[in-house]
Amino acid sequence: MKKCIVCLAKKTVFLEAVFFMLGFIVSAIERHKKDSTHNQHISYGPYEKYFKRPLDFSLSLLAIVFFWPLILITAGLVKINIGLPVIFKQLRPGLNEKIFELHKFRTMTNIKDEKGKLLSDGERMTEFGRKLRSSSLDELPELFDILHGNMSIVGPRPLLIRDMVFMSEKHRKRHEVMPGLTGLAQVSGRNSIDWEQKLNLDIEYSRKITFIGDMKIIFKTIKKVLIKDGITESDAVTATDYGDYLLQQGCVTFDEYINKQKESERLEISSKI
């Protein structure tokens, strides 16, 4: 067992070295500085224009082939422990705020109260669901979203529509790049950092997209998944919505909060038509 772990570690280090060597080659032709101000649109360098999407497609396809048995096993366990359907679908804002359907493995039941309304996340979350989230295996179906072209391997995480409507103009610029399976905010604390830090990190990433930067984020993500670091906020089942966070901080009034929630509902309805 120890020999296997040592062997795997050596292979990981070797792959990391190869990726970094490739990164220096790509960076040599990528002498493109992104504008650091918030008043101008994000510009795209050669890596982002010509290499990032083919790399996303290739790596996501390889990951699907490699993890196919694990995907099938996880789907079977979801069916046994939670039921059908095994896939959770949700509309999220993607590139240029175009709404797309994100796919994950279900971690909650669909139990409703006597009025037909879904119970709270805490009441619907199962023990199996908690373990699935802590392992990050619930994210595996997003590989197909990457393959389809709705997501990237690295980029700002696709948040909820009701999160987007509460964002400032500055923070909504995070949607000028493809959303990712993982990102700078996730390897900097995932759900354990506050909303302002998270959104600022998304903007920071979107203005400095490089091959080396993406590889660093990928390897840091693997490390964090293995040690289950920063999965959720302290004692929280799911991360607090941005609108709820702003209301708690006194940054929006209750009337503004209600109006924004109605706006998000309108966007979601129009996206389904």
mmCIF file of N, CA and C in Angstrom, residues 92-173:
data_model
loop_
_atom_site.group_PDB
_atom_site.id
_atom_site.type_symbol
_atom_site.label_atom_id
_atom_site.label_comp_id
_atom_site.label_asym_id
_atom_site.label_seq_id
_atom_site.Cartn_x
_atom_site.Cartn_y
_atom_site.Cartn_z
ATOM 1 N N ARG A 92 -28.079 28.030 -14.258
ATOM 2 C CA ARG A 92 -27.017 28.890 -13.738
ATOM 3 C C ARG A 92 -26.601 29.884 -14.827
ATOM 4 N N PRO A 93 -26.138 31.082 -14.440
ATOM 5 C CA PRO A 93 -25.615 32.026 -15.429
ATOM 6 C C PRO A 93 -24.211 31.604 -15.846
ATOM 7 N N GLY A 94 -23.988 31.532 -17.154
ATOM 8 C CA GLY A 94 -22.686 31.139 -17.673
ATOM 9 C C GLY A 94 -21.965 32.291 -18.338
ATOM 10 N N LEU A 95 -21.254 31.998 -19.420
ATOM 11 C CA LEU A 95 -20.496 33.013 -20.144
ATOM 12 C C LEU A 95 -21.420 34.111 -20.655
ATOM 13 N N ASN A 96 -21.048 35.358 -20.373
ATOM 14 C CA ASN A 96 -21.839 36.531 -20.764
ATOM 15 C C ASN A 96 -23.269 36.470 -20.214
ATOM 16 N N GLU A 97 -23.411 35.811 -19.057
ATOM 17 C CA GLU A 97 -24.680 35.681 -18.336
ATOM 18 C C GLU A 97 -25.740 34.900 -19.106
ATOM 19 N N LYS A 98 -25.277 34.094 -20.058
ATOM 20 C CA LYS A 98 -26.203 33.197 -20.761
ATOM 21 C C LYS A 98 -26.558 32.062 -19.813
ATOM 22 N N ILE A 99 -27.849 31.811 -19.641
ATOM 23 C CA ILE A 99 -28.301 30.788 -18.694
ATOM 24 C C ILE A 99 -28.142 29.392 -19.304
ATOM 25 N N PHE A 100 -27.540 28.488 -18.549
ATOM 26 C CA PHE A 100 -27.402 27.108 -18.997
ATOM 27 C C PHE A 100 -27.820 26.170 -17.865
ATOM 28 N N GLU A 101 -27.968 24.891 -18.191
ATOM 29 C CA GLU A 101 -28.391 23.907 -17.206
ATOM 30 C C GLU A 101 -27.175 23.142 -16.674
ATOM 31 N N LEU A 102 -26.909 23.307 -15.378
ATOM 32 C CA LEU A 102 -25.795 22.630 -14.725
ATOM 33 C C LEU A 102 -26.271 21.285 -14.176
ATOM 34 N N HIS A 103 -25.378 20.291 -14.227
ATOM 35 C CA HIS A 103 -25.737 18.943 -13.776
ATOM 36 C C HIS A 103 -24.813 18.481 -12.652
ATOM 37 N N LYS A 104 -25.413 17.913 -11.602
ATOM 38 C CA LYS A 104 -24.670 17.335 -10.477
ATOM 39 C C LYS A 104 -25.408 16.081 -10.016
ATOM 40 N N PHE A 105 -24.728 15.275 -9.221
ATOM 41 C CA PHE A 105 -25.436 14.164 -8.592
ATOM 42 C C PHE A 105 -26.261 14.721 -7.430
ATOM 43 N N ARG A 106 -27.445 14.168 -7.242
ATOM 44 C CA ARG A 106 -28.328 14.632 -6.162
ATOM 45 C C ARG A 106 -27.746 14.302 -4.801
ATOM 46 N N THR A 107 -27.872 15.244 -3.889
ATOM 47 C CA THR A 107 -27.444 15.013 -2.503
ATOM 48 C C THR A 107 -28.603 15.233 -1.529
ATOM 49 N N MET A 108 -29.753 15.685 -2.058
ATOM 50 C CA MET A 108 -30.926 15.941 -1.212
ATOM 51 C C MET A 108 -32.146 15.210 -1.742
ATOM 52 N N THR A 109 -33.081 14.957 -0.850
ATOM 53 C CA THR A 109 -34.355 14.365 -1.255
ATOM 54 C C THR A 109 -35.278 15.489 -1.756
ATOM 55 N N ASN A 110 -36.431 15.097 -2.268
ATOM 56 C CA ASN A 110 -37.423 16.085 -2.724
ATOM 57 C C ASN A 110 -38.627 16.123 -1.788
ATOM 58 N N ILE A 111 -38.387 15.906 -0.508
ATOM 59 C CA ILE A 111 -39.473 15.889 0.472
ATOM 60 C C ILE A 111 -40.117 17.274 0.596
ATOM 61 N N LYS A 112 -41.448 17.305 0.547
ATOM 62 C CA LYS A 112 -42.193 18.567 0.623
ATOM 63 C C LYS A 112 -43.109 18.576 1.855
ATOM 64 N N ASP A 113 -43.522 19.779 2.246
ATOM 65 C CA ASP A 113 -44.456 19.886 3.376
ATOM 66 C C ASP A 113 -45.885 19.681 2.882
ATOM 67 N N GLU A 114 -46.837 19.854 3.782
ATOM 68 C CA GLU A 114 -48.248 19.619 3.430
ATOM 69 C C GLU A 114 -48.787 20.584 2.374
ATOM 70 N N LYS A 115 -48.081 21.720 2.202
ATOM 71 C CA LYS A 115 -48.507 22.693 1.186
ATOM 72 C C LYS A 115 -47.811 22.475 -0.151
ATOM 73 N N GLY A 116 -47.001 21.431 -0.235
ATOM 74 C CA GLY A 116 -46.315 21.123 -1.485
ATOM 75 C C GLY A 116 -45.025 21.887 -1.689
ATOM 76 N N LYS A 117 -44.523 22.531 -0.625
ATOM 77 C CA LYS A 117 -43.294 23.303 -0.708
ATOM 78 C C LYS A 117 -42.125 22.464 -0.199
ATOM 79 N N LEU A 118 -40.995 22.545 -0.915
ATOM 80 C CA LEU A 118 -39.828 21.794 -0.496
ATOM 81 C C LEU A 118 -39.387 22.193 0.906
ATOM 82 N N LEU A 119 -38.993 21.204 1.706
ATOM 83 C CA LEU A 119 -38.483 21.485 3.039
ATOM 84 C C LEU A 119 -37.105 22.147 2.933
ATOM 85 N N SER A 120 -36.582 22.619 4.031
ATOM 86 C CA SER A 120 -35.288 23.303 4.029
ATOM 87 C C SER A 120 -34.163 22.350 3.620
ATOM 88 N N ASP A 121 -33.035 22.915 3.208
ATOM 89 C CA ASP A 121 -31.888 22.097 2.797
ATOM 90 C C ASP A 121 -31.471 21.134 3.905
ATOM 91 N N GLY A 122 -31.445 21.643 5.140
ATOM 92 C CA GLY A 122 -31.037 20.807 6.263
ATOM 93 C C GLY A 122 -31.931 19.602 6.464
ATOM 94 N N GLU A 123 -33.240 19.780 6.219
ATOM 95 C CA GLU A 123 -34.195 18.691 6.399
ATOM 96 C C GLU A 123 -34.137 17.684 5.253
ATOM 97 N N ARG A 124 -33.728 18.153 4.075
ATOM 98 C CA ARG A 124 -33.692 17.277 2.895
ATOM 99 C C ARG A 124 -32.330 16.625 2.678
ATOM 100 N N MET A 125 -31.304 17.158 3.321
ATOM 101 C CA MET A 125 -29.966 16.595 3.171
ATOM 102 C C MET A 125 -29.861 15.257 3.904
ATOM 103 N N THR A 126 -29.360 14.262 3.203
ATOM 104 C CA THR A 126 -29.182 12.935 3.807
ATOM 105 C C THR A 126 -27.729 12.765 4.247
ATOM 106 N N GLU A 127 -27.485 11.779 5.088
ATOM 107 C CA GLU A 127 -26.120 11.493 5.531
ATOM 108 C C GLU A 127 -25.259 11.083 4.340
ATOM 109 N N PHE A 128 -25.860 10.311 3.448
ATOM 110 C CA PHE A 128 -25.154 9.925 2.224
ATOM 111 C C PHE A 128 -24.815 11.164 1.397
ATOM 112 N N GLY A 129 -25.780 12.095 1.322
ATOM 113 C CA GLY A 129 -25.562 13.327 0.566
ATOM 114 C C GLY A 129 -24.414 14.151 1.117
ATOM 115 N N ARG A 130 -24.315 14.199 2.444
ATOM 116 C CA ARG A 130 -23.213 14.925 3.088
ATOM 117 C C ARG A 130 -21.866 14.318 2.698
ATOM 118 N N LYS A 131 -21.798 13.000 2.727
ATOM 119 C CA LYS A 131 -20.558 12.316 2.383
ATOM 120 C C LYS A 131 -20.216 12.526 0.903
ATOM 121 N N LEU A 132 -21.245 12.528 0.071
ATOM 122 C CA LEU A 132 -21.039 12.723 -1.366
ATOM 123 C C LEU A 132 -20.479 14.121 -1.636
ATOM 124 N N ARG A 133 -21.030 15.105 -0.941
ATOM 125 C CA ARG A 133 -20.533 16.476 -1.106
ATOM 126 C C ARG A 133 -19.116 16.630 -0.570
ATOM 127 N N SER A 134 -18.846 16.030 0.580
ATOM 128 C CA SER A 134 -17.525 16.169 1.185
ATOM 129 C C SER A 134 -16.445 15.523 0.315
ATOM 130 N N SER A 135 -16.846 14.518 -0.472
ATOM 131 C CA SER A 135 -15.905 13.856 -1.374
ATOM 132 C C SER A 135 -15.785 14.588 -2.712
ATOM 133 N N SER A 136 -16.722 15.520 -2.978
ATOM 134 C CA SER A 136 -16.811 16.270 -4.242
ATOM 135 C C SER A 136 -17.209 15.393 -5.427
ATOM 136 N N LEU A 137 -17.633 14.153 -5.161
ATOM 137 C CA LEU A 137 -18.061 13.272 -6.247
ATOM 138 C C LEU A 137 -19.375 13.734 -6.871
ATOM 139 N N ASP A 138 -20.129 14.557 -6.142
ATOM 140 C CA ASP A 138 -21.378 15.078 -6.701
ATOM 141 C C ASP A 138 -21.123 15.990 -7.900
ATOM 142 N N GLU A 139 -19.867 16.450 -8.053
ATOM 143 C CA GLU A 139 -19.513 17.364 -9.140
ATOM 144 C C GLU A 139 -19.186 16.640 -10.453
ATOM 145 N N LEU A 140 -19.039 15.314 -10.423
ATOM 146 C CA LEU A 140 -18.598 14.569 -11.604
ATOM 147 C C LEU A 140 -19.433 14.830 -12.877
ATOM 148 N N PRO A 141 -20.779 14.919 -12.788
ATOM 149 C CA PRO A 141 -21.560 15.176 -14.004
ATOM 150 C C PRO A 141 -21.222 16.498 -14.703
ATOM 151 N N GLU A 142 -20.573 17.423 -13.986
ATOM 152 C CA GLU A 142 -20.195 18.690 -14.608
ATOM 153 C C GLU A 142 -19.132 18.506 -15.685
ATOM 154 N N LEU A 143 -18.470 17.342 -15.686
ATOM 155 C CA LEU A 143 -17.522 17.043 -16.760
ATOM 156 C C LEU A 143 -18.233 17.063 -18.114
ATOM 157 N N PHE A 144 -19.495 16.646 -18.128
ATOM 158 C CA PHE A 144 -20.279 16.656 -19.368
ATOM 159 C C PHE A 144 -20.657 18.088 -19.755
ATOM 160 N N ASP A 145 -20.847 18.956 -18.753
ATOM 161 C CA ASP A 145 -21.111 20.366 -19.039
ATOM 162 C C ASP A 145 -19.879 21.020 -19.671
ATOM 163 N N ILE A 146 -18.689 20.581 -19.223
ATOM 164 C CA ILE A 146 -17.439 21.090 -19.807
ATOM 165 C C ILE A 146 -17.312 20.591 -21.235
ATOM 166 N N LEU A 147 -17.570 19.311 -21.440
ATOM 167 C CA LEU A 147 -17.493 18.713 -22.775
ATOM 168 C C LEU A 147 -18.454 19.404 -23.738
ATOM 169 N N HIS A 148 -19.624 19.771 -23.214
ATOM 170 C CA HIS A 148 -20.654 20.417 -24.042
ATOM 171 C C HIS A 148 -20.288 21.858 -24.385
ATOM 172 N N GLY A 149 -19.404 22.465 -23.592
ATOM 173 C CA GLY A 149 -18.982 23.834 -23.873
ATOM 174 C C GLY A 149 -19.636 24.888 -23.008
ATOM 175 N N ASN A 150 -20.381 24.464 -21.984
ATOM 176 C CA ASN A 150 -21.024 25.425 -21.079
ATOM 177 C C ASN A 150 -20.120 25.832 -19.925
ATOM 178 N N MET A 151 -19.083 25.014 -19.677
ATOM 179 C CA MET A 151 -18.182 25.280 -18.567
ATOM 180 C C MET A 151 -16.740 25.006 -18.976
ATOM 181 N N SER A 152 -15.827 25.475 -18.136
ATOM 182 C CA SER A 152 -14.407 25.212 -18.301
ATOM 183 C C SER A 152 -13.953 24.409 -17.083
ATOM 184 N N ILE A 153 -12.767 23.820 -17.151
ATOM 185 C CA ILE A 153 -12.247 23.130 -15.974
ATOM 186 C C ILE A 153 -11.919 24.150 -14.888
ATOM 187 N N VAL A 154 -11.307 25.267 -15.287
ATOM 188 C CA VAL A 154 -10.959 26.318 -14.330
ATOM 189 C C VAL A 154 -11.655 27.619 -14.713
ATOM 190 N N GLY A 155 -12.285 28.251 -13.749
ATOM 191 C CA GLY A 155 -12.974 29.514 -13.976
ATOM 192 C C GLY A 155 -13.819 29.846 -12.759
ATOM 193 N N PRO A 156 -14.452 30.995 -12.727
ATOM 194 C CA PRO A 156 -15.346 31.325 -11.610
ATOM 195 C C PRO A 156 -16.487 30.312 -11.540
ATOM 196 N N ARG A 157 -16.794 29.812 -10.363
ATOM 197 C CA ARG A 157 -17.861 28.831 -10.232
ATOM 198 C C ARG A 157 -19.192 29.416 -10.686
ATOM 199 N N PRO A 158 -19.997 28.630 -11.433
ATOM 200 C CA PRO A 158 -21.314 29.128 -11.853
ATOM 201 C C PRO A 158 -22.250 29.216 -10.656
ATOM 202 N N LEU A 159 -22.606 30.416 -10.278
ATOM 203 C CA LEU A 159 -23.456 30.625 -9.106
ATOM 204 C C LEU A 159 -24.926 30.584 -9.500
ATOM 205 N N LEU A 160 -25.800 30.860 -8.550
ATOM 206 C CA LEU A 160 -27.229 30.861 -8.815
ATOM 207 C C LEU A 160 -27.652 32.156 -9.504
ATOM 208 N N ILE A 161 -28.768 32.096 -10.226
ATOM 209 C CA ILE A 161 -29.305 33.307 -10.853
ATOM 210 C C ILE A 161 -29.637 34.326 -9.773
ATOM 211 N N ARG A 162 -30.158 33.842 -8.645
ATOM 212 C CA ARG A 162 -30.512 34.756 -7.556
ATOM 213 C C ARG A 162 -29.284 35.349 -6.871
ATOM 214 N N ASP A 163 -28.109 34.763 -7.085
ATOM 215 C CA ASP A 163 -26.866 35.380 -6.614
ATOM 216 C C ASP A 163 -26.448 36.483 -7.576
ATOM 217 N N MET A 164 -26.558 36.198 -8.873
ATOM 218 C CA MET A 164 -26.104 37.128 -9.911
ATOM 219 C C MET A 164 -26.824 38.470 -9.839
ATOM 220 N N VAL A 165 -28.139 38.459 -9.609
ATOM 221 C CA VAL A 165 -28.898 39.714 -9.643
ATOM 222 C C VAL A 165 -28.515 40.663 -8.514
ATOM 223 N N PHE A 166 -27.894 40.142 -7.462
ATOM 224 C CA PHE A 166 -27.468 40.980 -6.341
ATOM 225 C C PHE A 166 -26.054 41.534 -6.530
ATOM 226 N N MET A 167 -25.344 41.064 -7.554
ATOM 227 C CA MET A 167 -23.958 41.494 -7.760
ATOM 228 C C MET A 167 -23.866 42.909 -8.296
ATOM 229 N N SER A 168 -22.773 43.575 -7.935
ATOM 230 C CA SER A 168 -22.493 44.905 -8.476
ATOM 231 C C SER A 168 -22.027 44.750 -9.925
ATOM 232 N N GLU A 169 -21.982 45.862 -10.648
ATOM 233 C CA GLU A 169 -21.511 45.827 -12.037
ATOM 234 C C GLU A 169 -20.088 45.273 -12.110
ATOM 235 N N LYS A 170 -19.281 45.647 -11.132
ATOM 236 C CA LYS A 170 -17.895 45.168 -11.070
ATOM 237 C C LYS A 170 -17.863 43.646 -10.947
ATOM 238 N N HIS A 171 -18.648 43.093 -10.038
ATOM 239 C CA HIS A 171 -18.613 41.657 -9.802
ATOM 240 C C HIS A 171 -19.292 40.859 -10.906
ATOM 241 N N ARG A 172 -20.227 41.479 -11.631
ATOM 242 C CA ARG A 172 -20.890 40.756 -12.720
ATOM 243 C C ARG A 172 -19.948 40.547 -13.902
ATOM 244 N N LYS A 173 -18.800 41.229 -13.892
ATOM 245 C CA LYS A 173 -17.797 41.021 -14.938
ATOM 246 C C LYS A 173 -17.154 39.636 -14.837
#
